[in-house]
XYZ file of N, CA and C in Angstrom:
789
model
N -30.814 23.865 44.955
C -31.246 22.676 45.741
C -29.829 21.729 45.819
N -29.265 21.491 44.346
C -27.736 21.013 44.392
C -27.105 21.239 45.457
N -26.984 22.409 45.720
C -26.020 22.719 46.459
C -25.911 22.180 48.000
N -27.466 22.403 48.267
C -27.998 21.780 49.320
C -27.875 20.319 49.543
N -28.086 19.607 48.641
C -27.958 18.091 48.439
C -26.595 17.616 48.584
N -25.772 18.484 47.980
C -24.300 18.540 48.066
C -23.862 18.411 49.933
N -24.299 19.151 49.992
C -24.080 19.578 51.556
C -24.387 18.348 52.467
N -25.590 17.674 51.955
C -25.923 16.345 52.939
C -24.644 15.686 52.816
N -24.467 15.230 51.659
C -22.958 14.163 51.383
C -21.810 14.584 51.927
N -21.689 16.017 52.383
C -20.342 16.571 52.713
C -20.699 16.317 54.509
N -21.846 16.528 55.118
C -21.855 16.455 56.538
C -21.666 15.177 57.080
N -20.508 15.030 58.109
C -20.005 13.643 58.737
C -21.028 12.620 59.788
N -21.602 13.942 60.500
C -22.181 13.280 61.753
C -23.674 12.909 61.218
N -24.434 12.048 62.141
C -25.724 12.065 61.725
C -26.972 12.990 61.783
N -26.463 13.712 63.209
C -27.352 14.954 63.475
C -27.109 15.909 62.372
N -25.979 16.314 61.547
C -25.883 17.248 60.605
C -26.297 16.770 59.270
N -26.060 15.573 58.979
C -26.971 15.013 57.795
C -28.171 14.942 57.902
N -28.817 14.627 59.004
C -30.396 14.662 58.925
C -31.079 16.283 58.906
N -29.926 17.178 59.430
C -30.235 18.608 59.443
C -30.338 19.263 57.997
N -28.917 18.653 57.632
C -28.781 19.137 55.871
C -30.064 18.774 55.048
N -30.676 17.298 55.245
C -31.497 16.948 54.387
C -32.544 17.482 54.782
N -33.223 17.864 56.011
C -34.055 18.703 56.406
C -34.139 20.163 55.166
N -33.093 20.651 55.347
C -32.703 22.225 54.697
C -33.176 21.782 53.458
N -32.513 20.756 52.566
C -32.581 20.614 51.266
C -34.140 20.488 50.900
N -34.893 19.819 51.683
C -36.213 19.358 51.817
C -37.355 20.854 51.572
N -36.848 21.660 52.399
C -37.504 22.942 52.461
C -37.438 23.558 51.500
N -35.660 23.575 50.748
C -35.919 24.386 49.732
C -36.676 24.028 48.277
N -36.638 22.540 48.415
C -37.528 21.802 47.651
C -38.984 22.494 47.335
N -39.388 22.532 48.916
C -40.856 22.737 48.998
C -41.212 24.586 48.831
N -40.199 25.290 48.701
C -40.016 26.487 48.221
C -39.993 26.639 47.085
N -39.771 25.549 46.045
C -39.244 25.905 44.455
C -38.452 26.539 44.394
N -36.867 26.273 44.929
C -35.585 26.669 44.971
C -35.236 26.675 43.653
N -34.349 27.426 43.174
C -33.191 27.209 41.814
C -32.722 25.752 41.988
N -32.608 25.150 40.915
C -32.044 23.510 40.926
C -30.627 24.110 41.275
N -29.832 24.868 40.577
C -28.312 25.246 40.767
C -27.248 24.541 40.193
N -26.450 24.495 40.307
C -24.991 23.913 39.370
C -25.166 22.738 38.953
N -25.358 22.078 37.521
C -25.603 20.899 37.212
C -24.156 19.878 37.253
N -23.085 21.066 37.455
C -21.429 20.441 37.090
C -21.090 19.980 38.480
N -21.751 20.096 39.881
C -21.169 19.986 41.017
C -21.079 18.561 41.290
N -19.881 18.113 41.713
C -19.192 16.842 41.663
C -19.369 16.325 43.313
N -20.259 15.101 43.278
C -20.453 14.731 44.669
C -19.200 13.683 45.324
N -18.726 13.590 46.151
C -17.452 12.838 46.623
C -17.888 11.436 46.202
N -16.906 10.531 46.030
C -17.254 9.536 45.746
C -17.431 8.257 47.071
N -17.023 8.991 48.043
C -17.940 8.148 49.461
C -18.022 9.456 50.381
N -19.338 9.453 50.446
C -20.026 10.711 51.421
C -19.186 11.055 53.137
N -19.274 11.774 53.455
C -18.731 12.003 54.890
C -19.399 11.088 55.472
N -19.166 10.397 56.914
C -19.590 9.827 57.706
C -19.022 9.553 59.056
N -19.512 9.442 60.146
C -19.173 9.413 61.424
C -17.859 8.338 61.506
N -17.058 8.321 62.572
C -16.087 7.441 62.916
C -16.527 6.120 63.165
N -17.566 6.016 64.025
C -18.654 4.843 64.371
C -20.220 4.960 63.802
N -20.556 3.831 62.879
C -20.203 2.569 63.510
C -18.584 2.007 62.789
N -17.918 0.975 63.230
C -17.014 0.314 62.653
C -17.616 -0.403 61.293
N -16.717 -0.473 60.393
C -17.046 -1.207 58.875
C -16.540 -2.444 59.036
N -17.406 -3.371 58.960
C -16.553 -5.190 58.722
C -17.243 -5.615 57.657
N -16.966 -6.971 57.405
C -17.407 -7.554 56.358
C -18.645 -7.921 56.837
N -19.831 -8.549 56.051
C -20.906 -9.249 56.467
C -20.852 -10.292 57.564
N -19.988 -10.977 57.521
C -20.043 -12.344 58.287
C -19.664 -11.915 59.673
N -19.249 -10.404 59.855
C -18.852 -10.417 61.154
C -19.645 -9.271 61.986
N -21.038 -9.041 61.095
C -21.746 -8.220 61.645
C -22.441 -8.847 62.815
N -22.787 -8.845 64.191
C -23.566 -9.751 64.889
C -24.954 -10.189 64.399
N -25.255 -11.483 64.825
C -26.568 -11.922 64.677
C -27.498 -11.405 65.548
N -28.849 -11.282 64.952
C -29.871 -10.433 65.693
C -30.734 -11.266 66.475
N -30.529 -11.847 67.358
C -31.543 -12.773 67.941
C -32.669 -11.969 68.784
N -33.740 -12.079 68.482
C -34.924 -10.726 69.135
C -35.352 -11.303 70.639
N -34.885 -12.191 71.051
C -35.473 -12.772 72.536
C -34.822 -11.395 73.677
N -33.822 -10.882 73.673
C -33.331 -9.817 74.142
C -33.379 -8.492 73.727
N -33.159 -7.394 74.409
C -33.099 -6.003 74.025
C -31.838 -5.757 73.157
N -31.045 -6.510 73.622
C -29.484 -6.317 72.688
C -29.893 -6.916 71.312
N -30.664 -7.878 71.240
C -30.569 -8.617 69.743
C -31.544 -7.728 69.261
N -32.664 -6.681 69.625
C -33.774 -6.622 69.040
C -32.669 -4.792 68.844
N -31.685 -4.358 69.408
C -31.107 -3.112 69.343
C -30.333 -3.430 67.977
N -29.470 -4.603 68.062
C -28.824 -4.899 66.938
C -29.718 -4.916 65.431
N -30.720 -5.519 65.606
C -31.541 -5.447 64.417
C -31.881 -4.042 63.615
N -32.063 -3.177 64.828
C -32.596 -1.812 64.776
C -31.356 -0.798 64.380
N -30.364 -1.004 64.736
C -29.029 -0.450 64.331
C -28.888 -1.142 62.911
N -29.095 -2.139 62.581
C -28.692 -2.759 61.115
C -29.701 -1.881 60.247
N -30.864 -1.899 60.431
C -31.766 -0.949 59.684
C -31.287 0.835 59.628
N -30.870 1.317 60.879
C -30.548 2.534 61.100
C -29.546 2.696 59.931
N -28.379 1.705 59.955
C -27.351 1.991 59.061
C -27.566 1.879 57.613
N -28.828 1.160 57.283
C -29.315 1.398 56.169
C -30.160 2.386 55.694
N -30.570 3.010 56.645
C -31.395 4.473 56.270
C -30.108 5.472 55.975
N -29.225 5.376 57.107
C -28.156 6.512 56.868
C -27.467 6.309 55.458
N -27.020 5.079 55.257
C -27.094 5.031 53.494
C -27.657 5.435 52.637
N -29.060 5.317 52.960
C -30.297 5.707 51.906
C -30.276 7.016 51.911
N -29.851 7.772 52.636
C -29.849 9.250 52.724
C -28.951 9.672 51.702
N -27.734 9.103 51.928
C -26.487 9.611 51.158
C -26.710 8.973 49.478
N -27.316 7.852 49.535
C -27.891 7.449 48.179
C -28.629 8.114 47.532
N -29.391 8.697 48.038
C -30.780 9.522 47.489
C -30.086 10.921 46.955
N -29.539 11.666 47.822
C -28.780 13.045 47.512
C -27.517 12.849 46.791
N -26.915 11.648 46.821
C -25.813 11.289 45.349
C -26.506 11.068 44.248
N -27.807 10.672 44.139
C -28.661 10.577 42.893
C -28.735 11.931 42.277
N -29.215 12.816 43.276
C -29.883 13.952 42.817
C -28.833 14.851 42.233
N -27.598 14.565 42.756
C -26.313 15.802 42.670
C -25.602 14.977 41.335
N -25.169 13.639 41.408
C -24.252 13.073 40.540
C -25.117 12.784 39.112
N -26.484 12.553 39.119
C -26.868 12.334 37.680
C -27.929 13.236 37.226
N -28.036 14.459 37.649
C -28.448 15.711 37.434
C -28.253 15.902 36.105
N -26.989 16.009 35.644
C -26.375 16.702 34.619
C -26.869 15.529 33.619
N -26.614 14.125 33.595
C -27.297 13.026 32.955
C -28.581 13.078 32.470
N -29.277 13.330 33.661
C -30.908 13.489 33.460
C -31.284 14.369 32.415
N -30.373 15.468 32.767
C -30.800 17.109 31.720
C -30.334 16.627 30.363
N -29.326 15.824 30.159
C -28.744 15.377 28.795
C -29.616 14.581 28.094
N -30.441 13.547 28.917
C -31.404 12.851 28.368
C -32.621 13.388 27.802
N -32.796 14.625 28.289
C -34.188 15.618 28.339
C -35.177 15.383 29.052
N -34.673 14.568 30.240
C -35.872 14.052 31.395
C -36.287 15.352 31.781
N -37.431 15.385 32.820
C -37.900 16.583 33.553
C -36.893 16.727 34.777
N -35.850 17.931 34.627
C -34.758 18.245 35.735
C -35.335 18.322 36.710
N -36.323 19.444 36.721
C -36.933 19.952 38.396
C -37.432 18.867 38.973
N -38.250 17.799 38.393
C -38.920 16.317 38.730
C -38.142 15.372 39.358
N -37.041 15.161 38.182
C -35.905 14.306 38.887
C -35.394 14.569 39.994
N -34.822 15.847 40.125
C -33.766 16.520 41.633
C -35.136 16.449 42.351
N -36.109 16.903 42.403
C -36.944 17.092 43.341
C -37.289 15.377 43.756
N -37.611 14.859 42.979
C -37.855 13.153 43.542
C -37.044 12.335 44.492
N -35.747 12.818 44.062
C -34.873 11.809 44.786
C -34.467 13.179 46.166
N -34.580 14.134 45.935
C -34.561 14.945 47.640
C -35.451 14.697 48.149
N -37.138 14.406 48.007
C -38.090 13.872 48.670
C -37.742 12.334 49.119
N -36.991 11.682 48.197
C -36.709 10.552 49.018
C -35.816 10.531 50.052
N -34.546 11.470 49.952
C -33.736 11.226 50.957
C -34.288 12.162 52.128
N -35.262 13.051 51.971
C -35.830 13.412 53.333
C -36.497 12.394 54.203
N -37.046 11.685 53.132
C -37.868 10.442 53.915
C -37.218 9.367 54.602
N -35.820 9.462 53.936
C -34.659 8.563 54.558
C -34.185 9.235 55.891
N -34.090 10.332 55.690
C -33.284 11.165 57.134
C -34.696 11.000 58.063
N -36.100 10.952 57.614
C -36.829 10.866 59.101
C -36.680 9.474 59.390
N -36.469 8.445 58.243
C -36.716 6.996 59.156
C -35.765 6.889 59.899
N -34.322 7.575 59.795
C -33.218 7.031 60.131
C -33.442 7.898 61.751
N -33.946 9.228 61.774
C -34.578 9.552 63.001
C -35.523 8.807 63.973
N -36.094 8.237 63.093
C -37.070 7.530 64.072
C -36.317 6.070 64.689
N -35.650 5.611 64.058
C -34.792 4.345 64.214
C -33.890 4.850 65.322
N -33.212 6.323 65.308
C -32.134 6.300 66.165
C -32.751 6.885 67.718
N -33.991 7.160 67.677
C -34.773 7.693 68.769
C -35.362 6.414 69.018
N -35.551 5.436 68.603
C -36.200 4.160 69.332
C -34.850 3.556 69.794
N -33.687 3.286 69.227
C -32.544 2.850 69.842
C -32.334 3.380 71.299
N -32.078 4.847 71.284
C -31.914 5.272 72.650
C -33.087 4.878 73.601
N -34.221 4.758 73.348
C -35.099 4.175 73.932
C -34.620 3.001 74.607
N -33.940 2.264 73.928
C -33.441 0.780 74.441
C -32.264 0.859 74.802
N -31.487 1.996 75.168
C -30.308 2.051 75.857
C -28.964 2.222 74.952
N -29.637 2.652 73.496
C -28.121 2.091 72.808
C -28.326 3.461 71.644
N -27.321 3.837 70.560
C -27.245 4.672 69.958
C -26.051 4.005 68.669
N -26.477 4.737 67.481
C -26.009 4.463 66.369
C -24.653 4.410 66.201
N -23.938 3.556 66.191
C -22.609 3.187 66.154
C -22.057 2.432 67.393
N -23.295 1.752 67.981
C -22.682 0.774 69.003
C -22.390 -0.432 68.489
N -22.902 -0.823 67.186
C -22.569 -2.100 66.569
C -21.910 -1.759 65.486
N -21.073 -3.053 65.087
C -20.401 -2.596 63.746
C -21.520 -3.183 62.561
N -21.188 -2.725 61.637
C -21.889 -2.658 60.245
C -21.029 -2.837 59.152
N -21.836 -3.524 57.934
C -21.145 -3.766 56.925
C -21.231 -2.547 55.990
N -20.189 -2.463 54.803
C -20.416 -1.643 53.691
C -21.139 -1.870 52.468
N -21.616 -2.827 52.377
C -22.149 -3.384 51.146
C -22.917 -2.272 50.332
N -23.777 -1.717 50.943
C -24.749 -0.802 50.565
C -24.042 0.451 49.636
N -22.902 0.950 50.276
C -22.160 1.864 49.681
C -21.235 1.178 48.361
N -20.829 0.309 48.733
C -19.809 -0.561 47.830
C -20.701 -0.305 46.504
N -22.037 -0.781 46.297
C -22.845 -1.081 45.228
C -23.202 0.441 44.814
N -22.941 1.309 45.377
C -23.163 2.813 45.048
C -21.841 3.113 44.298
N -20.475 2.603 44.801
C -19.255 2.882 43.778
C -19.228 2.346 42.689
N -19.857 1.083 42.650
C -19.972 0.407 41.435
C -20.648 0.779 40.221
N -21.593 1.835 40.435
C -22.506 2.511 39.688
C -22.109 3.843 39.646
N -21.138 4.308 40.159
C -21.348 5.680 39.984
C -20.782 6.566 38.628
N -20.849 5.431 38.070
C -20.549 6.213 36.546
C -21.430 5.793 35.140
N -22.501 5.196 35.864
C -23.444 4.748 35.181
C -25.101 4.992 35.575
N -25.700 5.661 34.772
C -26.761 6.355 35.269
C -27.977 5.356 35.564
N -28.017 4.639 34.300
C -29.131 3.276 34.513
C -28.757 2.597 35.520
N -27.374 2.062 35.628
C -26.905 0.995 36.332
C -27.167 1.419 37.985
N -27.117 2.899 38.441
C -27.421 3.349 39.537
C -29.022 3.156 39.744
N -29.774 3.359 38.802
C -31.123 3.194 39.008
C -31.562 1.678 39.174
N -30.950 0.869 38.337
C -31.340 -0.461 38.567
C -30.876 -1.054 39.960
N -29.671 -0.835 40.328
C -29.318 -1.529 41.404
C -29.740 -0.708 43.020
N -29.766 0.642 42.869
C -30.102 1.228 44.072
C -31.549 0.953 44.404
N -32.470 1.459 43.754
C -33.868 1.424 44.248
C -34.400 -0.035 43.587
N -33.959 -0.672 42.443
C -34.618 -1.761 41.974
C -34.299 -2.963 42.445
N -32.899 -2.991 43.155
C -32.513 -4.497 43.442
C -32.378 -4.361 44.926
N -31.926 -2.968 45.450
C -31.414 -3.170 46.831
C -32.485 -2.565 47.586
N -33.282 -1.754 47.311
C -34.628 -1.116 48.011
C -35.558 -2.163 47.685
N -35.849 -2.861 46.829
C -36.814 -3.611 46.461
C -36.515 -4.733 47.425
N -35.317 -5.459 47.612
C -35.150 -6.322 48.522
C -35.536 -6.277 50.041
N -35.468 -4.544 50.357
C -36.218 -4.318 51.498
C -37.757 -4.571 51.575
N -38.337 -4.351 50.472
C -39.687 -4.811 50.580
C -40.156 -6.343 50.729
N -39.161 -7.121 50.325
C -39.148 -8.565 50.410
C -38.816 -9.048 51.887
N -37.931 -8.753 52.401
C -37.753 -8.831 54.067
C -38.283 -8.004 55.392
N -38.558 -7.091 55.004
C -38.957 -5.900 55.780
C -40.465 -6.527 56.593
N -41.406 -7.212 55.926
C -42.679 -8.072 56.342
C -41.971 -8.787 57.470
N -41.021 -9.836 57.185
C -40.718 -10.910 58.470
C -40.204 -10.375 59.240
N -39.348 -9.024 59.511
C -38.677 -8.295 60.471
C -39.970 -7.784 61.336
N -41.078 -6.933 60.606
C -41.974 -6.637 61.462
C -42.559 -8.066 62.346
N -42.866 -9.222 61.667
C -43.398 -10.093 62.284
C -42.277 -10.633 63.304
N -41.616 -10.733 63.560
C -40.453 -11.250 64.254
C -40.674 -10.141 65.480
N -40.565 -8.628 65.344
C -40.486 -7.969 66.222
C -41.801 -8.013 67.411
N -43.078 -8.089 66.533
C -44.406 -8.091 66.959
C -44.398 -9.634 67.640
N -43.634 -10.536 67.509
C -43.644 -11.945 67.911
C -42.595 -11.628 69.416
N -41.678 -10.722 69.523
C -40.933 -10.636 70.517
C -41.651 -9.430 71.607
N -42.950 -9.112 71.038
C -43.563 -8.110 72.157
C -43.067 -6.730 71.669
N -42.593 -6.130 70.785
C -41.859 -5.127 70.423
C -42.627 -4.310 69.418
N -43.764 -3.903 70.023
C -45.015 -2.989 69.356
C -44.424 -2.121 68.582
N -43.356 -1.439 69.620
C -43.006 -0.072 69.140
C -42.024 0.060 68.003
N -41.390 -0.769 67.979
C -40.120 -1.007 67.016
C -41.103 -1.777 65.469
N -41.219 -2.318 65.697
C -42.509 -2.990 64.661
C -43.363 -1.709 63.885
N -43.773 -1.239 64.690
C -44.748 -0.052 64.136
C -43.726 1.113 63.077
N -42.609 1.182 63.664
C -41.630 2.240 62.749
C -41.151 1.357 61.491
N -41.027 0.142 61.536
C -40.518 -0.547 60.153
C -41.804 -0.865 59.315
N -43.074 -0.153 60.038
C -44.138 -0.300 59.039
C -44.208 0.826 58.283
N -43.758 2.005 58.914
C -43.748 3.293 58.246
C -42.885 3.386 57.076
N -41.530 2.869 57.508
C -40.639 2.572 56.515
C -41.094 1.807 55.485
N -41.577 0.560 55.574
C -42.091 -0.352 54.372
C -43.136 0.356 53.631
N -44.308 1.305 54.368
C -44.705 1.922 53.383
C -44.427 3.109 52.330
N -43.416 3.393 53.148
C -42.730 4.950 52.236
C -41.577 4.094 51.228
N -40.858 2.897 51.594
C -40.414 2.504 50.673
C -40.664 1.441 49.106
N -42.218 1.640 49.378
C -43.026 1.231 48.158
C -42.735 2.315 47.187
N -43.081 3.452 47.873
C -42.722 4.757 46.863
C -41.460 4.872 46.228
N -40.532 4.798 46.938
C -39.209 4.930 46.497
C -39.008 3.754 45.592
N -39.195 2.448 45.400
C -39.174 1.549 44.429
C -39.775 2.415 43.116
N -41.051 2.610 43.607
C -41.902 3.110 42.445
C -41.143 4.435 41.860
N -40.343 5.282 42.547
C -39.627 6.313 42.176
C -38.454 5.848 41.048
N -37.661 5.107 41.638
C -36.880 4.190 40.993
C -37.249 3.736 39.407
N -38.253 3.070 39.450
C -38.619 2.286 38.410
C -39.054 3.212 37.471
N -39.878 4.258 37.942
C -40.392 5.666 37.196
C -39.091 6.183 36.405
N -38.133 6.421 36.958
C -36.792 7.044 36.255
C -36.081 6.279 35.427
N -36.163 4.605 35.713
C -35.499 3.982 35.069
C -36.077 3.502 33.713
N -37.354 3.485 33.645
C -38.276 3.176 32.650
C -38.349 4.515 31.400
N -38.577 5.669 32.254
C -37.899 6.668 31.540
C -36.754 6.995 30.927
N -35.663 7.084 31.482
C -34.384 6.637 30.954
C -34.484 6.028 30.016
N -35.036 4.896 30.072
C -34.721 3.702 28.884
C -35.264 4.226 27.797
N -36.473 4.545 27.830
C -37.243 5.160 26.843
C -36.727 6.352 26.127
N -35.534 7.357 26.867
C -34.785 8.219 26.236
C -33.784 7.625 25.169
N -33.382 6.701 25.959
C -32.366 5.923 25.058
C -32.703 4.980 24.187
N -33.807 4.763 23.897
C -34.397 3.778 23.158
C -34.299 2.196 23.455
N -34.279 1.916 24.684
C -34.020 0.763 25.366
C -35.107 0.025 25.842
N -35.109 -1.228 25.599
C -36.051 -2.000 26.565
C -35.992 -2.339 27.710
N -37.000 -1.823 28.583
C -36.695 -1.640 30.373
C -36.046 -3.211 30.754
N -36.719 -3.999 30.583
C -36.568 -5.461 30.814
C -35.217 -6.156 30.673
N -34.971 -6.242 29.425
C -33.466 -6.949 29.092
C -32.606 -5.757 29.545
N -32.872 -4.609 29.522
C -31.598 -3.522 29.883
C -31.169 -3.951 31.577
N -32.458 -4.069 32.437
C -32.367 -4.332 33.903
C -31.493 -5.409 33.793
N -31.982 -6.385 33.371
C -31.263 -7.841 33.469
C -29.772 -7.656 33.191
N -29.447 -7.199 31.816
C -27.972 -7.095 31.705
C -27.486 -6.119 32.741
N -27.875 -5.067 33.166
C -27.230 -4.252 34.074
C -26.860 -4.984 35.535
N -27.822 -5.430 36.007
C -27.653 -6.582 36.813
C -26.773 -7.769 37.231
N -26.435 -7.926 35.829
C -25.723 -9.233 35.703
C -24.114 -8.411 35.496
N -23.886 -7.229 35.041
C -22.675 -6.236 34.815
C -22.353 -6.049 36.438
N -23.699 -5.552 37.084
C -22.901 -4.209 38.102
C -23.105 -5.003 39.458
N -24.155 -5.896 39.533
C -24.350 -6.460 40.893
C -24.289 -8.096 41.119
N -23.090 -8.266 41.862
C -22.778 -9.688 41.867
C -23.690 -10.446 42.841
N -24.214 -9.983 43.784
C -24.927 -10.835 44.583
C -26.141 -11.401 43.766
N -27.055 -12.016 44.242
C -28.119 -12.746 43.556
C -29.577 -12.293 44.293
N -30.424 -12.383 43.130
C -31.933 -11.955 43.544
C -32.625 -13.027 44.324
N -33.029 -12.840 45.450
C -33.430 -13.856 46.223
C -34.661 -14.048 46.537
N -35.522 -15.093 45.936
C -36.752 -15.472 46.303
C -37.276 -16.049 47.695
N -38.029 -15.996 48.315
C -39.309 -15.343 47.693
C -39.883 -13.908 47.756
N -40.331 -13.486 46.262
C -40.361 -12.038 46.421
C -41.668 -11.651 46.849
N -41.582 -10.448 47.279
C -43.014 -10.007 47.833
C -43.607 -9.289 46.738
N -44.403 -9.819 45.821
C -44.982 -9.546 44.513
C -45.808 -8.688 44.846
N -46.688 -8.482 45.952
C -47.816 -7.740 46.213
C -47.134 -6.019 46.353
N -46.102 -5.929 47.380
C -45.498 -4.775 47.345
C -44.603 -4.286 46.379
N -43.898 -5.422 45.286
C -43.452 -4.682 44.031
C -44.599 -4.418 43.182
N -45.306 -5.086 43.159
C -46.709 -4.869 42.396
C -47.101 -3.413 42.282
N -47.114 -2.818 43.546
C -47.284 -1.644 44.061
C -46.577 -0.784 43.981
N -45.478 -0.967 43.726
C -44.362 -0.126 43.243
C -44.248 0.291 41.650
N -45.100 -0.847 40.986
C -45.267 -0.758 39.421
C -43.989 -1.618 38.976
N -43.084 -2.338 39.863
C -41.721 -3.293 39.365
C -42.363 -4.435 38.626
N -41.846 -4.317 37.214
C -42.411 -5.251 36.448
C -41.722 -6.901 36.828
N -42.593 -7.791 36.708
C -41.951 -9.169 37.143
C -41.164 -9.494 36.058
N -41.288 -8.965 35.144
C -40.390 -9.343 33.515
C -38.903 -8.769 34.081
N -38.661 -8.101 34.817
C -37.404 -7.609 35.487
C -36.792 -8.494 36.134
N -37.101 -9.282 37.114
C -36.496 -9.911 38.242
C -37.011 -11.482 37.860
N -38.172 -11.697 37.769
C -38.393 -13.029 37.408
C -37.258 -14.221 36.859
N -36.738 -13.553 35.915
C -35.631 -14.589 35.014
C -34.350 -14.924 36.250
N -34.256 -14.368 37.297
C -33.380 -14.490 37.993
C -33.968 -15.549 39.150
């Protein structure tokens, strides 16, 4: 399974990455052998030449009164999902050996992140197909690289990656996605809104997966999860945790308010 997960990270085009993710998911369903724990993922996964990467301030604003504005919003979501595929499979490959060292349930750990990666690939496919219905493709708009920069910053720290990727970045998605859904519905784009509803529901489970492994790893290291999260956030994530928080979704994901209320 880990070799197939590494193949996802080495696949440059969206189509190849999604296909590789599906192969890894099928291997998981067939209860395949975990594989070599010493595999080393690339620090930066393969990606297509487009979209062009630029600072966040240069990403086009997304006014939803036009088809192009809605396409720009969906493109931003597609870019998040594309990076989320890489994040999940990188988690499986990069930190399998550390999970094993901490005596965590290794097959469950690897399997959980392959499952998450499969979900992200499905999300990307849904958004990419909707973009094409609107006359656009992934790569037609510039995008920023903040998500993968956060991954690079936590490449050498298992707990930091768990804290930053699912518990900060994906949890932020739980806060903002309901507003995007309402805006799309207000613009009369029910088709796009329905896809975001699917993503939103799945992301609750992804945050729950991250919290479960974060708290389990903290337990193995005899560390208190809440202050550990706060210390890791301060060291590894320069951005702020912006309220209002979606307490309902965060509670469904099992994300304790003690983690983020101090911020």
